[in-house]
Each structure stands twice: as structure tokens, then as C-alpha cells.
GROMACS .gro file of C-alpha atoms in nm:
model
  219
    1UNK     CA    1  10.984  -1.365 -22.313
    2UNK     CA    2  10.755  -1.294 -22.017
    3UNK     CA    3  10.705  -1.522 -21.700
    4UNK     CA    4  10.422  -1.702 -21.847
    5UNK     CA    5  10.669  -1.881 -22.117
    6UNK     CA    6  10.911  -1.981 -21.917
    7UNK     CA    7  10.955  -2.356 -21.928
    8UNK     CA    8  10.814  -2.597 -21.633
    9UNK     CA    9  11.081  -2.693 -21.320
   10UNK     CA   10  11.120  -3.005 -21.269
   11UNK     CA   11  11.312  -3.032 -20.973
   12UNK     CA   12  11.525  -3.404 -20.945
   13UNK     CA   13  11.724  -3.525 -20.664
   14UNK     CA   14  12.080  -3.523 -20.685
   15UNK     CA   15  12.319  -3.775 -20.520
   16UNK     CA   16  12.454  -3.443 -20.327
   17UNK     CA   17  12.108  -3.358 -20.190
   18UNK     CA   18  11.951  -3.707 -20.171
   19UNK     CA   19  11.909  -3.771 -19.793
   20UNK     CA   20  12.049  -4.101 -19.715
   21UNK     CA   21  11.825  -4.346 -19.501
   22UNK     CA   22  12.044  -4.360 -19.184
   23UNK     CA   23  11.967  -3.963 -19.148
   24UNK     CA   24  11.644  -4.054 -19.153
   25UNK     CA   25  11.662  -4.281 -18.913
   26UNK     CA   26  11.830  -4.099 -18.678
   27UNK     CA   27  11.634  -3.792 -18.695
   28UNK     CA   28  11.298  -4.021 -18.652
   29UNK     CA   29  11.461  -4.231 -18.348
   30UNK     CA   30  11.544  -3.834 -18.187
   31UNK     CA   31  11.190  -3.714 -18.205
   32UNK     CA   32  11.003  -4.044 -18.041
   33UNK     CA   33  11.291  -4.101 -17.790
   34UNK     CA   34  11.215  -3.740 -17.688
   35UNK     CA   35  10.860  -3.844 -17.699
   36UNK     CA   36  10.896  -4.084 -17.483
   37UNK     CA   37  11.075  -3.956 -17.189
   38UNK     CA   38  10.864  -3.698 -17.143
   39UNK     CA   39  10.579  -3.927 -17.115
   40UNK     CA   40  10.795  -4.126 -16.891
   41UNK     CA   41  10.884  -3.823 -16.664
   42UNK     CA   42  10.532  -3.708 -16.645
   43UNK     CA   43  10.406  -4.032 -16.534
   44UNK     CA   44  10.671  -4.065 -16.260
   45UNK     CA   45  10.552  -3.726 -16.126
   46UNK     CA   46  10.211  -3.786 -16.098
   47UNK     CA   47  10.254  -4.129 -15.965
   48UNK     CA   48  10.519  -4.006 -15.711
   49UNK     CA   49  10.278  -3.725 -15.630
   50UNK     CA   50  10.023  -3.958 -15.572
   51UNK     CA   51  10.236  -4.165 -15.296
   52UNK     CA   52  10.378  -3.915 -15.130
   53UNK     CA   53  10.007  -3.757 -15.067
   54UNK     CA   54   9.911  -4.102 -14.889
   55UNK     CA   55  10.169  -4.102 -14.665
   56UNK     CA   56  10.080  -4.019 -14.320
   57UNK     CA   57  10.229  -3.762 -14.117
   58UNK     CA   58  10.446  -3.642 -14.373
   59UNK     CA   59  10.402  -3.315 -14.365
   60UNK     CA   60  10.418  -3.286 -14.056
   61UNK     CA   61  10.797  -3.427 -14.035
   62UNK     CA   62  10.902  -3.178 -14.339
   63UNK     CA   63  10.757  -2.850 -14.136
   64UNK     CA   64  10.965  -2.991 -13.812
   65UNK     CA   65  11.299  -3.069 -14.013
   66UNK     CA   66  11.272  -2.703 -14.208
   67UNK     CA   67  11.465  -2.423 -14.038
   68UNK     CA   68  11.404  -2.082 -14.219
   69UNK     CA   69  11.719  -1.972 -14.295
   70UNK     CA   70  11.806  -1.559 -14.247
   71UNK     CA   71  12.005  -1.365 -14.501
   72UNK     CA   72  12.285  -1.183 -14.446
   73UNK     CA   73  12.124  -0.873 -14.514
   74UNK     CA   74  11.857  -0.932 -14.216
   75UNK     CA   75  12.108  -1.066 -13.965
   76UNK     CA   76  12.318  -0.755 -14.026
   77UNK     CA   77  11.973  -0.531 -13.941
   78UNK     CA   78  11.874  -0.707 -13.676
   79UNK     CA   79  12.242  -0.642 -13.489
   80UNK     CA   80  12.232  -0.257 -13.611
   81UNK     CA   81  11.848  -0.257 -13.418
   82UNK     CA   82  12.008  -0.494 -13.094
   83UNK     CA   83  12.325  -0.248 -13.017
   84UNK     CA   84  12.238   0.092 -13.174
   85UNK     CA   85  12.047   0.215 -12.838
   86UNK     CA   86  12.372   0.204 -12.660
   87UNK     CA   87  12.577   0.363 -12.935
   88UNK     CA   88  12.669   0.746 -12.836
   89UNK     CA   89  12.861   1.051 -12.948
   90UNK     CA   90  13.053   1.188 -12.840
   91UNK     CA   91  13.157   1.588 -12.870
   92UNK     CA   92  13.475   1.723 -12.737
   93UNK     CA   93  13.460   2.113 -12.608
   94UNK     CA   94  13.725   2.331 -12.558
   95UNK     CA   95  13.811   2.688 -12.412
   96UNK     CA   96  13.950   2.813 -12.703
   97UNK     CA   97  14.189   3.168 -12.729
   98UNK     CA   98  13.949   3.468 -12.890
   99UNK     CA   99  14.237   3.760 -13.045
  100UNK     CA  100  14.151   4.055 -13.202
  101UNK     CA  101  14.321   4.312 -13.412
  102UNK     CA  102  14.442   4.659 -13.330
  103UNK     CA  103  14.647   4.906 -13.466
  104UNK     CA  104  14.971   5.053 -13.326
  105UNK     CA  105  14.957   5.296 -13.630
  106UNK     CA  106  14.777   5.380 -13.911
  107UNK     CA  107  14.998   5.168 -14.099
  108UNK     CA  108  15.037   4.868 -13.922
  109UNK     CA  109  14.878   4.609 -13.642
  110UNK     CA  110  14.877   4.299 -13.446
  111UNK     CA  111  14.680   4.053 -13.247
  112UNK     CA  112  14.573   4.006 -12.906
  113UNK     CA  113  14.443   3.815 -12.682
  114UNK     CA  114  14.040   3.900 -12.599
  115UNK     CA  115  13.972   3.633 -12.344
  116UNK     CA  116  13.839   3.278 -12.453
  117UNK     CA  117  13.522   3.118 -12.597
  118UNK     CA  118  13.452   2.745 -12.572
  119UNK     CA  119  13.392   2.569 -12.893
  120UNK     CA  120  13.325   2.239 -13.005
  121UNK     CA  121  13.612   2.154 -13.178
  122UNK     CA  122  13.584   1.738 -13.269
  123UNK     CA  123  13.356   1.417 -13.188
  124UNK     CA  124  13.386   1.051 -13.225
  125UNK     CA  125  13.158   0.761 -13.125
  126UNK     CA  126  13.157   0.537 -12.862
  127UNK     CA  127  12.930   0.254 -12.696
  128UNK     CA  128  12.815   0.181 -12.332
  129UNK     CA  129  12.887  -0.157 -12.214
  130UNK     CA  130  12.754  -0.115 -11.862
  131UNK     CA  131  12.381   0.003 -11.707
  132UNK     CA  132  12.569   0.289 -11.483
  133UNK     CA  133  12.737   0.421 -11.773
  134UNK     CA  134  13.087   0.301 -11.871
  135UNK     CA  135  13.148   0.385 -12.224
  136UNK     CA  136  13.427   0.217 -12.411
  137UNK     CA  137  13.552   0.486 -12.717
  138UNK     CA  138  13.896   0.511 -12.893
  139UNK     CA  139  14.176   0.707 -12.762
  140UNK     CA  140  14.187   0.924 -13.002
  141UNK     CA  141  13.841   1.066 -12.962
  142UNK     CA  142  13.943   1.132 -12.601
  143UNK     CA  143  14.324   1.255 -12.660
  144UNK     CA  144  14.313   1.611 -12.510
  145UNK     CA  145  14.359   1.615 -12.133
  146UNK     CA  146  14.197   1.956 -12.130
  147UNK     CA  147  13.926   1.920 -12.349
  148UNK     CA  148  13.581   1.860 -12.171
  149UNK     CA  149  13.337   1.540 -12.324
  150UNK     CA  150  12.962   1.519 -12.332
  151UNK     CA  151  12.779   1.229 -12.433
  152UNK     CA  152  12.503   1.229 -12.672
  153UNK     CA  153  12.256   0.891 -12.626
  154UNK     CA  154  12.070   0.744 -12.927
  155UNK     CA  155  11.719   0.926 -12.750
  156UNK     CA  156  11.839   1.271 -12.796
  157UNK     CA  157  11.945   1.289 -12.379
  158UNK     CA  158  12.284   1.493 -12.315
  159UNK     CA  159  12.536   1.409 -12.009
  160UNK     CA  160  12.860   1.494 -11.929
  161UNK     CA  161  13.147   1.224 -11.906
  162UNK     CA  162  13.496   1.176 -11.756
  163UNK     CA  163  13.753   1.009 -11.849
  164UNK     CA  164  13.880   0.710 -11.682
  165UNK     CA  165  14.147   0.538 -11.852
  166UNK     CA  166  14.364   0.588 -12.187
  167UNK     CA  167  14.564   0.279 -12.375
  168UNK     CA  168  14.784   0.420 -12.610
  169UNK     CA  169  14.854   0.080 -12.759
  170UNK     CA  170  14.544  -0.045 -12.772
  171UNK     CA  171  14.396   0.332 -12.897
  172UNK     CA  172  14.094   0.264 -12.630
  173UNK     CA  173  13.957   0.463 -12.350
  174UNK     CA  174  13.712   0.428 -12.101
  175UNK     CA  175  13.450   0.717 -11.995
  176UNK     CA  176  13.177   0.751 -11.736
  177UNK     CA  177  12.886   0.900 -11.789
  178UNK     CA  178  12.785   1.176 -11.477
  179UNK     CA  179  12.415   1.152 -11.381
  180UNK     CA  180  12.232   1.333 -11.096
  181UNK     CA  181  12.150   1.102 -10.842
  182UNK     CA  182  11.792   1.170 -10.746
  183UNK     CA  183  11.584   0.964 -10.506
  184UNK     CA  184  11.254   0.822 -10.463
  185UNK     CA  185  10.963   0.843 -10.243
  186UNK     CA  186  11.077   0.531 -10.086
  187UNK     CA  187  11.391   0.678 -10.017
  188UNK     CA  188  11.566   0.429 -10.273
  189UNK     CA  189  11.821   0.585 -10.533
  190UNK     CA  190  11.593   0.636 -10.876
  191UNK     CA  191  11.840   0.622 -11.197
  192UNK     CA  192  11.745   0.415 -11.505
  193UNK     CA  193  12.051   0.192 -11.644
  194UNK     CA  194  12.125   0.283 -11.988
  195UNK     CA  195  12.086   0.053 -12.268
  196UNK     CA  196  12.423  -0.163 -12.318
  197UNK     CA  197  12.606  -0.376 -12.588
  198UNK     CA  198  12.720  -0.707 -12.482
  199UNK     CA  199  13.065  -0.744 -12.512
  200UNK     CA  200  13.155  -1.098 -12.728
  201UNK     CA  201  13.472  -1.319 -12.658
  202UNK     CA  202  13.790  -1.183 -12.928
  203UNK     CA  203  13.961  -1.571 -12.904
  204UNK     CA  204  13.642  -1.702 -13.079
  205UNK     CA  205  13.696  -1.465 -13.385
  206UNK     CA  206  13.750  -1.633 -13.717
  207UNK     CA  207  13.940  -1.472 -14.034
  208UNK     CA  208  13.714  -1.368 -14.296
  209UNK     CA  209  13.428  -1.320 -14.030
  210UNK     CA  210  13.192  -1.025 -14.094
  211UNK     CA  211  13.250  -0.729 -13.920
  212UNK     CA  212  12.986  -0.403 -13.897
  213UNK     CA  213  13.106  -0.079 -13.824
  214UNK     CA  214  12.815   0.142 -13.662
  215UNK     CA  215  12.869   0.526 -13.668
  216UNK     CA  216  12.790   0.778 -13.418
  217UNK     CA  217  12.466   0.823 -13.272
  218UNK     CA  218  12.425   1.139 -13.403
  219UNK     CA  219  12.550   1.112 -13.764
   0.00000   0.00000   0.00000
């Protein structure tokens, strides 16, 4: 029997696939209510548009009460770019022992002392927080009582500093930077302050506040 022979379909509906009338319904009531409210919506946009453009003045109210508001992410560059001119490095030196090796024997040696060489032998970072150059740095950085300090600033200029103070407790320590005093025509002492960072109130801090941690000049 081929395709061709095979008897008509007549296809009836049964009581399981007959859709009911309340289906019906429904389905019809879902597609014009949607109908409907968007025609609704639409219209109350256009005629709310239409007021609101024949109100005087208006816009210029909404440009006063606007504020633009910065991000996080720009606040945070815009402090790096305010304090990083007064950020500095700082490079501890040191007279270091030189030894070398000699024989007492062809079969044996030991070391001695060949004088000393200075070396640079740490660095930490610190910040100036006055125009004659007071720098405020960590203890730690400025530990060794025999160790000498120079100052790198953030425009490539070199100085030497002295320490001033150590806290232990607090691990802070105060250096001063040592410029050559040179004078004027007019007789008046020339010396440019250095740039500073403005020292903020601790008893206004708040948990959970952000805090940035800038690096040394150099690095």
C-alpha cells in the first residue's frame, strides 16, 4: 500500500482536547487587557511630556537641584594627585665592614678586615607635612642611630635629612630635611617651601572609612 491509498484523516475533537470556553475567555481578556495598558501608558507619557515642556523655568530648577556625584574611583585619584608631591623616599646608607680573604697556608685561610664601603642598605617612605621640611616617616625606616638618611622628593631633587625624634610606641619619627640656605639680591633668604600634605583630625575617623596607602616616591 503506498501513501496515495491511505485513507482520509478526519481529525474530531475529543472531550480531553476540547478547549473549554472559560480558557478562552481568559486567554482573550489577557491579550486586550495587555492591549490596553500599553495604550494607557503611552498616552500618559506623551501627555505628561507635553506638561512638563510648558512649564516655565523648569529646567532651570532641575540643573540647580542636580549635584554630579564623583565615584569612588575618581575621589581616590584625585587624593593620590593632591598629596603625592609631598610623598618622599627615603634611603638609608651605611659604612659598611669590606673583609677579604688570605691565606695563612696553602691549606687554609681567614678573613679580614679591608676598611669600609658605604652602601645603601634599606628605604622606606615618608611625607612632608611642613614648607621647611619636616617629614613624618615610621620608626622603623629610621631605626639605626648610625645609619645616614637622604630624602628623595617626587621631582627627582636629593637632600640629606636628620633625625629629630623616634616613638617607639607609636612606630613614628620625625626628619628634617637640610637645605643650603642661599640668599637673594635683596639680601632676603631664597628657599622654596616644599610641597606638603595636610594633616586631617584622627577623632573624626569612622570604622569602615576608606583608607589609601601611597608608596614611596620612588617605587
Amino acid at each position: 500500500m503506498s501513501l496515495y491509498d491511505l485513507p482520509p484523516f478526519n481529525f474530531k475533537w475529543t472531550n480531553s482536547f476540547k478547549p473549554k470556553p472559560i480558557i478562552i475567555t481568559i486567554l482573550l481578556a489577557s491579550f486586550f487587557g495587555f492591549l490596553a495598558g500599553a495604550f494607557s501608558g503611552s498616552l500618559f507619557y506623551f501627555e505628561l511630556k507635553s506638561y512638563l515642556s510648558n512649564v516655565p523655568g523648569l529646567e532651570k530648577i532641575i540643573e540647580k537641584q542636580y549635584v554630579p556625584q564623583t565615584t569612588q574611583e575618581e575621589a581616590i585619584i584625585k587624593a593620590v594627585n593632591d598629596v603625592s608631591p609631598a610623598v618622599v623616599n627615603i634611603v638609608i646608607s651605611k659604612d659598611l665592614p669590606v673583609y677579604e680573604q688570605y691565606y695563612l697556608n696553602p691549606f687554609s685561610y681567614q678573613y679580614r678586615q679591608k676598611g669600609t664601603q658605604r652602601q645603601d642598605i634599606g628605604s622606606g617612605t615618608g611625607f612632608i607635612v611642613s614648607g621647611d621640611g619636616t617629614v613624618l616617616t615610621n620608626k622603623h625606616v629610621v631605626l639605626d642611630e648610625a645609619a645616614d638618611y637622604t630624602v628623595f622628593t617626587n621631582d627627582g631633587r636629593k637632600f640629606s635629612a636628620k633625625v629629630l625624634a623616634r616613638d617607639p610606641l607609636q612606630d613614628l619619627a620625625v626628619l628634617k630635611i637640610e637645605t643650603e640656605k642661599t640668599i637673594d639680591a635683596n639680601g632676603a633668604l631664597a628657599q622654596k617651601d616644599f610641597p606638603t600634605v595636610k594633616l586631617g583630625d584622627s577623632d573624626k575617623l569612622q570604622i569602615g572609612q576608606t583608607v589609601i596607602a601611597i608608596g614611596n616616591a620612588l617605587g
